């Protein structure tokens, strides 16, 4: 009795796609798992030398089911017209991803498509893109210089969970490193949609955090000089343990654009802002130690 070797099947190998994912793709997928979505332009500027190459690679990843993509009405400007999030393969590689901007504690989606639908329908798309633009602009700066890097980029949900004891809800948390200087910060991305009293009320949580955790500057990233002037006026004379700084939306958040409330006569680079990583104790989880 002889055994016959089965003939080759025309069905594609479901594992072959994993061999086509290069390190740059893995870096992109990690960001999409943490931060929900990025636009074509954000991905192109953060990871590629030109937009055409980025579009070609993103199209390949979309066709391989690594990524989902969708458009949005009125999409324009710096965010680009197509938005990308994890596809079926991407979700297999990141099964514990954040899955719902509106309901972080809800059930995990049954599929990557359901996750993408939640993101697209959340009403948070513009806000997420605005926050992610701040950090991708830092990634762009880091690509241009060997001595700088974005050492940490946490989403709102990540930072909120780590510092839950203080009750803070920053739009993002990062650590920006220039040479031997690592500056942690919490981002409050402002679109002039909240009254100033509510904005100032957010500082209470950051003050609680300073009693047992880091004393990172709180950055108010505002859409206009008028809004910045109004915010500085409200904050003038307010004594806080956390440094507070303001700046107007621009493509260079690492640059000399920051005004400290305690010294409103100067502009500072991001890495020049005062920063204290806090005590090396159990009350300060995930203390940044790459100093």
mmCIF file of C-alpha atoms in Angstrom:
data_model
loop_
_atom_site.group_PDB
_atom_site.id
_atom_site.type_symbol
_atom_site.label_atom_id
_atom_site.label_comp_id
_atom_site.label_asym_id
_atom_site.label_seq_id
_atom_site.Cartn_x
_atom_site.Cartn_y
_atom_site.Cartn_z
ATOM 1 C CA UNK A 1 0.000 0.000 0.000
ATOM 2 C CA UNK A 2 1.456 3.339 -0.987
ATOM 3 C CA UNK A 3 0.599 6.793 0.271
ATOM 4 C CA UNK A 4 0.126 9.669 -2.100
ATOM 5 C CA UNK A 5 1.437 13.156 -1.387
ATOM 6 C CA UNK A 6 -1.513 15.570 -1.573
ATOM 7 C CA UNK A 7 -1.407 17.986 -4.485
ATOM 8 C CA UNK A 8 -0.643 21.655 -3.889
ATOM 9 C CA UNK A 9 -3.694 23.666 -3.024
ATOM 10 C CA UNK A 10 -4.495 26.947 -4.715
ATOM 11 C CA UNK A 11 -5.773 28.264 -1.407
ATOM 12 C CA UNK A 12 -3.394 30.937 -0.022
ATOM 13 C CA UNK A 13 -1.382 30.095 3.066
ATOM 14 C CA UNK A 14 -3.014 31.961 5.984
ATOM 15 C CA UNK A 15 0.340 32.125 7.790
ATOM 16 C CA UNK A 16 2.281 33.613 4.882
ATOM 17 C CA UNK A 17 1.115 37.133 5.661
ATOM 18 C CA UNK A 18 3.008 37.162 8.961
ATOM 19 C CA UNK A 19 6.279 36.741 7.095
ATOM 20 C CA UNK A 20 5.519 39.846 5.055
ATOM 21 C CA UNK A 21 5.205 42.157 8.069
ATOM 22 C CA UNK A 22 8.453 44.080 8.479
ATOM 23 C CA UNK A 23 9.686 45.886 11.637
ATOM 24 C CA UNK A 24 8.289 49.238 10.466
ATOM 25 C CA UNK A 25 4.870 47.608 10.070
ATOM 26 C CA UNK A 26 5.098 46.198 13.591
ATOM 27 C CA UNK A 27 5.879 49.669 14.961
ATOM 28 C CA UNK A 28 2.826 51.071 13.168
ATOM 29 C CA UNK A 29 0.573 48.273 14.437
ATOM 30 C CA UNK A 30 1.716 48.900 18.016
ATOM 31 C CA UNK A 31 0.682 52.552 17.697
ATOM 32 C CA UNK A 32 -2.701 51.648 16.222
ATOM 33 C CA UNK A 33 -3.299 49.188 19.055
ATOM 34 C CA UNK A 34 -2.623 51.891 21.655
ATOM 35 C CA UNK A 35 -4.034 54.954 19.894
ATOM 36 C CA UNK A 36 -6.892 53.601 17.753
ATOM 37 C CA UNK A 37 -6.226 55.294 14.414
ATOM 38 C CA UNK A 38 -3.835 57.358 12.348
ATOM 39 C CA UNK A 39 -4.268 59.191 9.065
ATOM 40 C CA UNK A 40 -2.319 58.603 5.869
ATOM 41 C CA UNK A 41 -0.348 61.812 6.405
ATOM 42 C CA UNK A 42 0.468 61.024 10.026
ATOM 43 C CA UNK A 43 1.771 57.580 9.091
ATOM 44 C CA UNK A 44 3.686 58.918 6.098
ATOM 45 C CA UNK A 45 5.442 61.628 8.085
ATOM 46 C CA UNK A 46 6.234 59.410 11.067
ATOM 47 C CA UNK A 47 7.505 56.335 9.215
ATOM 48 C CA UNK A 48 8.286 57.050 5.557
ATOM 49 C CA UNK A 49 10.450 59.306 3.425
ATOM 50 C CA UNK A 50 7.609 60.267 1.084
ATOM 51 C CA UNK A 51 3.845 60.003 0.901
ATOM 52 C CA UNK A 52 3.752 57.892 -2.259
ATOM 53 C CA UNK A 53 5.816 55.122 -0.680
ATOM 54 C CA UNK A 54 3.600 55.255 2.401
ATOM 55 C CA UNK A 55 0.414 54.978 0.336
ATOM 56 C CA UNK A 56 1.798 51.982 -1.547
ATOM 57 C CA UNK A 57 2.748 50.154 1.641
ATOM 58 C CA UNK A 58 -0.551 50.980 3.349
ATOM 59 C CA UNK A 59 -2.457 49.659 0.344
ATOM 60 C CA UNK A 60 -0.517 46.395 0.562
ATOM 61 C CA UNK A 61 -1.199 46.066 4.297
ATOM 62 C CA UNK A 62 -4.875 46.787 3.694
ATOM 63 C CA UNK A 63 -5.124 44.117 0.982
ATOM 64 C CA UNK A 64 -3.342 41.624 3.251
ATOM 65 C CA UNK A 65 -5.980 42.302 5.964
ATOM 66 C CA UNK A 66 -3.342 43.702 8.274
ATOM 67 C CA UNK A 67 -5.150 47.055 8.385
ATOM 68 C CA UNK A 68 -8.663 48.406 7.961
ATOM 69 C CA UNK A 69 -9.088 51.817 6.405
ATOM 70 C CA UNK A 70 -11.975 54.217 6.061
ATOM 71 C CA UNK A 71 -12.618 57.760 4.946
ATOM 72 C CA UNK A 72 -14.585 60.511 6.617
ATOM 73 C CA UNK A 73 -16.639 63.297 5.190
ATOM 74 C CA UNK A 74 -14.884 66.629 5.170
ATOM 75 C CA UNK A 75 -11.466 65.077 5.795
ATOM 76 C CA UNK A 76 -8.815 67.561 4.809
ATOM 77 C CA UNK A 77 -5.624 69.293 5.826
ATOM 78 C CA UNK A 78 -2.868 67.738 7.889
ATOM 79 C CA UNK A 79 -4.806 64.607 8.810
ATOM 80 C CA UNK A 80 -5.136 63.236 5.254
ATOM 81 C CA UNK A 81 -8.230 61.638 3.763
ATOM 82 C CA UNK A 82 -7.912 57.972 4.751
ATOM 83 C CA UNK A 83 -7.764 56.714 8.324
ATOM 84 C CA UNK A 84 -6.191 53.410 9.325
ATOM 85 C CA UNK A 85 -6.823 51.049 12.214
ATOM 86 C CA UNK A 86 -6.072 47.400 12.985
ATOM 87 C CA UNK A 87 -7.380 44.814 10.538
ATOM 88 C CA UNK A 88 -7.908 41.081 11.225
ATOM 89 C CA UNK A 89 -4.187 40.261 11.116
ATOM 90 C CA UNK A 90 -3.256 43.357 13.111
ATOM 91 C CA UNK A 91 -5.740 42.419 15.821
ATOM 92 C CA UNK A 92 -4.334 38.881 15.972
ATOM 93 C CA UNK A 93 -0.943 40.393 16.711
ATOM 94 C CA UNK A 94 -2.424 42.769 19.320
ATOM 95 C CA UNK A 95 -5.370 40.925 20.909
ATOM 96 C CA UNK A 96 -5.371 43.035 24.077
ATOM 97 C CA UNK A 97 -5.652 46.350 22.253
ATOM 98 C CA UNK A 98 -7.841 49.237 23.415
ATOM 99 C CA UNK A 99 -11.129 48.695 21.661
ATOM 100 C CA UNK A 100 -13.698 51.416 22.335
ATOM 101 C CA UNK A 101 -13.056 55.171 22.794
ATOM 102 C CA UNK A 102 -16.546 55.707 24.227
ATOM 103 C CA UNK A 103 -16.708 52.727 26.560
ATOM 104 C CA UNK A 104 -13.261 51.576 27.726
ATOM 105 C CA UNK A 105 -14.791 49.065 30.125
ATOM 106 C CA UNK A 106 -17.099 47.465 27.575
ATOM 107 C CA UNK A 107 -16.837 44.017 26.068
ATOM 108 C CA UNK A 108 -14.067 43.386 23.608
ATOM 109 C CA UNK A 109 -15.244 43.369 19.987
ATOM 110 C CA UNK A 110 -15.876 40.064 18.250
ATOM 111 C CA UNK A 111 -13.832 41.131 15.256
ATOM 112 C CA UNK A 112 -11.478 43.814 13.992
ATOM 113 C CA UNK A 113 -14.302 45.146 11.827
ATOM 114 C CA UNK A 114 -16.504 45.658 14.878
ATOM 115 C CA UNK A 115 -13.629 47.476 16.588
ATOM 116 C CA UNK A 116 -13.149 49.711 13.533
ATOM 117 C CA UNK A 117 -16.885 50.489 13.471
ATOM 118 C CA UNK A 118 -16.800 51.499 17.144
ATOM 119 C CA UNK A 119 -13.908 53.863 16.475
ATOM 120 C CA UNK A 120 -15.470 55.393 13.361
ATOM 121 C CA UNK A 121 -18.831 55.901 15.086
ATOM 122 C CA UNK A 122 -17.476 57.095 18.423
ATOM 123 C CA UNK A 123 -17.574 60.833 17.738
ATOM 124 C CA UNK A 124 -13.970 60.956 18.963
ATOM 125 C CA UNK A 125 -12.266 60.752 15.565
ATOM 126 C CA UNK A 126 -11.312 64.428 15.286
ATOM 127 C CA UNK A 127 -10.139 64.547 18.893
ATOM 128 C CA UNK A 128 -8.055 61.386 18.523
ATOM 129 C CA UNK A 129 -6.488 62.713 15.340
ATOM 130 C CA UNK A 130 -5.654 66.011 17.018
ATOM 131 C CA UNK A 131 -3.961 64.312 19.961
ATOM 132 C CA UNK A 132 -2.158 61.855 17.694
ATOM 133 C CA UNK A 133 -0.969 64.728 15.513
ATOM 134 C CA UNK A 134 0.876 66.228 18.479
ATOM 135 C CA UNK A 135 2.762 62.996 19.089
ATOM 136 C CA UNK A 136 3.394 62.108 15.452
ATOM 137 C CA UNK A 137 4.919 65.574 15.026
ATOM 138 C CA UNK A 138 7.330 64.615 17.808
ATOM 139 C CA UNK A 139 8.091 61.363 15.984
ATOM 140 C CA UNK A 140 8.859 63.381 12.850
ATOM 141 C CA UNK A 141 11.290 65.556 14.809
ATOM 142 C CA UNK A 142 12.936 62.450 16.249
ATOM 143 C CA UNK A 143 13.431 60.974 12.764
ATOM 144 C CA UNK A 144 15.455 64.032 11.766
ATOM 145 C CA UNK A 145 17.934 63.957 14.650
ATOM 146 C CA UNK A 146 19.957 61.189 16.277
ATOM 147 C CA UNK A 147 19.986 62.755 19.740
ATOM 148 C CA UNK A 148 16.232 63.039 20.293
ATOM 149 C CA UNK A 149 13.459 60.482 20.683
ATOM 150 C CA UNK A 150 9.930 60.060 21.909
ATOM 151 C CA UNK A 151 10.763 57.624 24.699
ATOM 152 C CA UNK A 152 7.164 57.091 25.786
ATOM 153 C CA UNK A 153 3.756 57.701 24.266
ATOM 154 C CA UNK A 154 0.741 56.558 26.242
ATOM 155 C CA UNK A 155 -2.878 56.997 25.272
ATOM 156 C CA UNK A 156 -5.505 58.567 27.521
ATOM 157 C CA UNK A 157 -6.718 55.140 28.614
ATOM 158 C CA UNK A 158 -3.213 53.920 29.396
ATOM 159 C CA UNK A 159 -2.265 56.976 31.473
ATOM 160 C CA UNK A 160 -5.653 57.032 33.209
ATOM 161 C CA UNK A 161 -5.231 53.406 34.262
ATOM 162 C CA UNK A 162 -1.648 53.762 35.518
ATOM 163 C CA UNK A 163 -2.440 56.908 37.522
ATOM 164 C CA UNK A 164 -5.983 55.963 38.526
ATOM 165 C CA UNK A 165 -5.295 56.790 42.179
ATOM 166 C CA UNK A 166 -4.990 60.465 41.248
ATOM 167 C CA UNK A 167 -8.035 60.480 38.982
ATOM 168 C CA UNK A 168 -6.331 62.233 36.081
ATOM 169 C CA UNK A 169 -7.547 61.876 32.487
ATOM 170 C CA UNK A 170 -4.875 63.392 30.240
ATOM 171 C CA UNK A 171 -5.371 63.236 26.492
ATOM 172 C CA UNK A 172 -1.929 61.659 26.314
ATOM 173 C CA UNK A 173 1.283 61.163 28.244
ATOM 174 C CA UNK A 174 4.783 61.199 26.865
ATOM 175 C CA UNK A 175 8.453 61.393 27.697
ATOM 176 C CA UNK A 176 10.559 63.478 25.318
ATOM 177 C CA UNK A 177 14.307 62.838 25.423
ATOM 178 C CA UNK A 178 16.961 65.211 24.109
ATOM 179 C CA UNK A 179 20.486 64.001 24.796
ATOM 180 C CA UNK A 180 20.591 63.069 28.484
ATOM 181 C CA UNK A 181 17.452 65.048 29.378
ATOM 182 C CA UNK A 182 14.135 63.191 29.564
ATOM 183 C CA UNK A 183 11.065 65.366 30.111
ATOM 184 C CA UNK A 184 7.786 63.720 31.033
ATOM 185 C CA UNK A 185 4.534 65.557 30.362
ATOM 186 C CA UNK A 186 0.766 65.236 30.322
ATOM 187 C CA UNK A 187 -1.069 66.626 27.310
ATOM 188 C CA UNK A 188 -4.374 68.476 27.416
ATOM 189 C CA UNK A 189 -5.376 68.974 23.780
ATOM 190 C CA UNK A 190 -7.687 71.998 23.740
ATOM 191 C CA UNK A 191 -10.014 72.930 20.866
ATOM 192 C CA UNK A 192 -11.723 75.879 22.592
ATOM 193 C CA UNK A 193 -14.838 73.791 23.223
ATOM 194 C CA UNK A 194 -14.784 73.832 27.051
ATOM 195 C CA UNK A 195 -15.153 76.829 29.324
ATOM 196 C CA UNK A 196 -11.974 77.840 31.110
ATOM 197 C CA UNK A 197 -13.298 76.965 34.558
ATOM 198 C CA UNK A 198 -13.692 73.350 33.496
ATOM 199 C CA UNK A 199 -10.214 73.354 31.968
ATOM 200 C CA UNK A 200 -8.668 74.666 35.191
ATOM 201 C CA UNK A 201 -10.586 72.078 37.232
ATOM 202 C CA UNK A 202 -8.556 69.355 35.526
ATOM 203 C CA UNK A 203 -5.516 70.503 37.484
ATOM 204 C CA UNK A 204 -6.863 69.065 40.752
ATOM 205 C CA UNK A 205 -6.027 65.522 39.714
ATOM 206 C CA UNK A 206 -2.518 66.486 38.688
ATOM 207 C CA UNK A 207 -1.994 68.104 42.063
ATOM 208 C CA UNK A 208 -3.065 64.884 43.795
ATOM 209 C CA UNK A 209 -0.615 62.966 41.637
ATOM 210 C CA UNK A 210 2.331 65.080 42.818
ATOM 211 C CA UNK A 211 1.852 63.837 46.388
ATOM 212 C CA UNK A 212 2.946 60.302 45.451
ATOM 213 C CA UNK A 213 3.941 60.273 41.771
ATOM 214 C CA UNK A 214 5.691 62.337 39.110
ATOM 215 C CA UNK A 215 5.598 66.113 38.882
ATOM 216 C CA UNK A 216 5.343 66.382 35.124
ATOM 217 C CA UNK A 217 4.405 69.600 33.354
ATOM 218 C CA UNK A 218 0.789 69.769 32.234
ATOM 219 C CA UNK A 219 0.719 71.030 28.659
ATOM 220 C CA UNK A 220 -2.289 72.945 27.365
ATOM 221 C CA UNK A 221 -2.092 72.756 23.563
ATOM 222 C CA UNK A 222 -4.542 75.399 22.368
ATOM 223 C CA UNK A 223 -5.868 76.413 18.922
ATOM 224 C CA UNK A 224 -5.239 80.166 18.975
ATOM 225 C CA UNK A 225 -3.244 82.940 20.584
ATOM 226 C CA UNK A 226 -6.498 84.396 21.898
ATOM 227 C CA UNK A 227 -7.312 81.157 23.714
ATOM 228 C CA UNK A 228 -3.789 80.975 25.135
ATOM 229 C CA UNK A 229 -3.972 84.553 26.416
ATOM 230 C CA UNK A 230 -7.317 83.853 28.086
ATOM 231 C CA UNK A 231 -6.026 80.673 29.701
ATOM 232 C CA UNK A 232 -2.850 82.348 30.954
ATOM 233 C CA UNK A 233 -4.976 85.106 32.452
ATOM 234 C CA UNK A 234 -7.097 82.611 34.371
ATOM 235 C CA UNK A 235 -4.053 80.657 35.559
ATOM 236 C CA UNK A 236 -2.014 83.719 36.569
ATOM 237 C CA UNK A 237 -1.218 83.627 40.264
ATOM 238 C CA UNK A 238 -2.452 80.056 40.653
ATOM 239 C CA UNK A 239 0.005 78.110 42.790
ATOM 240 C CA UNK A 240 0.468 74.530 41.634
ATOM 241 C CA UNK A 241 3.065 71.888 42.327
ATOM 242 C CA UNK A 242 2.895 70.676 38.739
ATOM 243 C CA UNK A 243 4.421 73.052 36.191
ATOM 244 C CA UNK A 244 1.826 74.294 33.703
ATOM 245 C CA UNK A 245 2.686 75.392 30.190
ATOM 246 C CA UNK A 246 0.716 76.573 27.179
ATOM 247 C CA UNK A 247 1.362 76.712 23.439
ATOM 248 C CA UNK A 248 -0.598 77.231 20.246
ATOM 249 C CA UNK A 249 -1.110 74.358 17.805
ATOM 250 C CA UNK A 250 1.822 74.161 15.396
ATOM 251 C CA UNK A 251 3.837 71.489 13.549
ATOM 252 C CA UNK A 252 6.686 71.736 16.083
ATOM 253 C CA UNK A 253 5.595 70.914 19.648
ATOM 254 C CA UNK A 254 9.241 70.172 20.534
ATOM 255 C CA UNK A 255 10.292 73.701 19.633
ATOM 256 C CA UNK A 256 10.553 76.951 21.566
ATOM 257 C CA UNK A 257 6.793 77.422 21.723
ATOM 258 C CA UNK A 258 5.948 76.798 25.407
ATOM 259 C CA UNK A 259 5.016 79.458 27.934
ATOM 260 C CA UNK A 260 5.219 78.560 31.614
ATOM 261 C CA UNK A 261 2.443 80.025 33.702
ATOM 262 C CA UNK A 262 5.049 80.771 36.372
ATOM 263 C CA UNK A 263 7.171 82.732 33.862
ATOM 264 C CA UNK A 264 4.994 84.024 31.006
ATOM 265 C CA UNK A 265 7.674 86.327 29.595
ATOM 266 C CA UNK A 266 9.678 83.556 27.892
ATOM 267 C CA UNK A 267 9.172 80.711 25.437
ATOM 268 C CA UNK A 268 10.780 77.364 26.162
ATOM 269 C CA UNK A 269 11.661 74.205 24.253
ATOM 270 C CA UNK A 270 9.727 71.136 25.363
ATOM 271 C CA UNK A 271 12.825 69.509 26.862
ATOM 272 C CA UNK A 272 13.582 72.665 28.881
ATOM 273 C CA UNK A 273 10.361 72.496 30.898
ATOM 274 C CA UNK A 274 10.821 71.594 34.588
ATOM 275 C CA UNK A 275 10.259 67.901 35.245
ATOM 276 C CA UNK A 276 10.460 65.553 38.223
ATOM 277 C CA UNK A 277 9.933 61.816 37.619
ATOM 278 C CA UNK A 278 8.911 61.392 41.243
ATOM 279 C CA UNK A 279 9.915 58.919 43.958
ATOM 280 C CA UNK A 280 11.144 55.433 43.168
ATOM 281 C CA UNK A 281 8.416 53.762 45.234
ATOM 282 C CA UNK A 282 5.383 51.526 44.727
ATOM 283 C CA UNK A 283 3.177 54.611 44.806
ATOM 284 C CA UNK A 284 4.773 55.786 41.554
ATOM 285 C CA UNK A 285 4.012 52.948 39.105
ATOM 286 C CA UNK A 286 6.100 52.628 35.981
ATOM 287 C CA UNK A 287 8.447 55.431 36.987
ATOM 288 C CA UNK A 288 10.551 56.546 34.035
ATOM 289 C CA UNK A 289 14.130 55.504 34.759
ATOM 290 C CA UNK A 290 15.884 55.876 31.411
ATOM 291 C CA UNK A 291 17.874 58.840 32.688
#
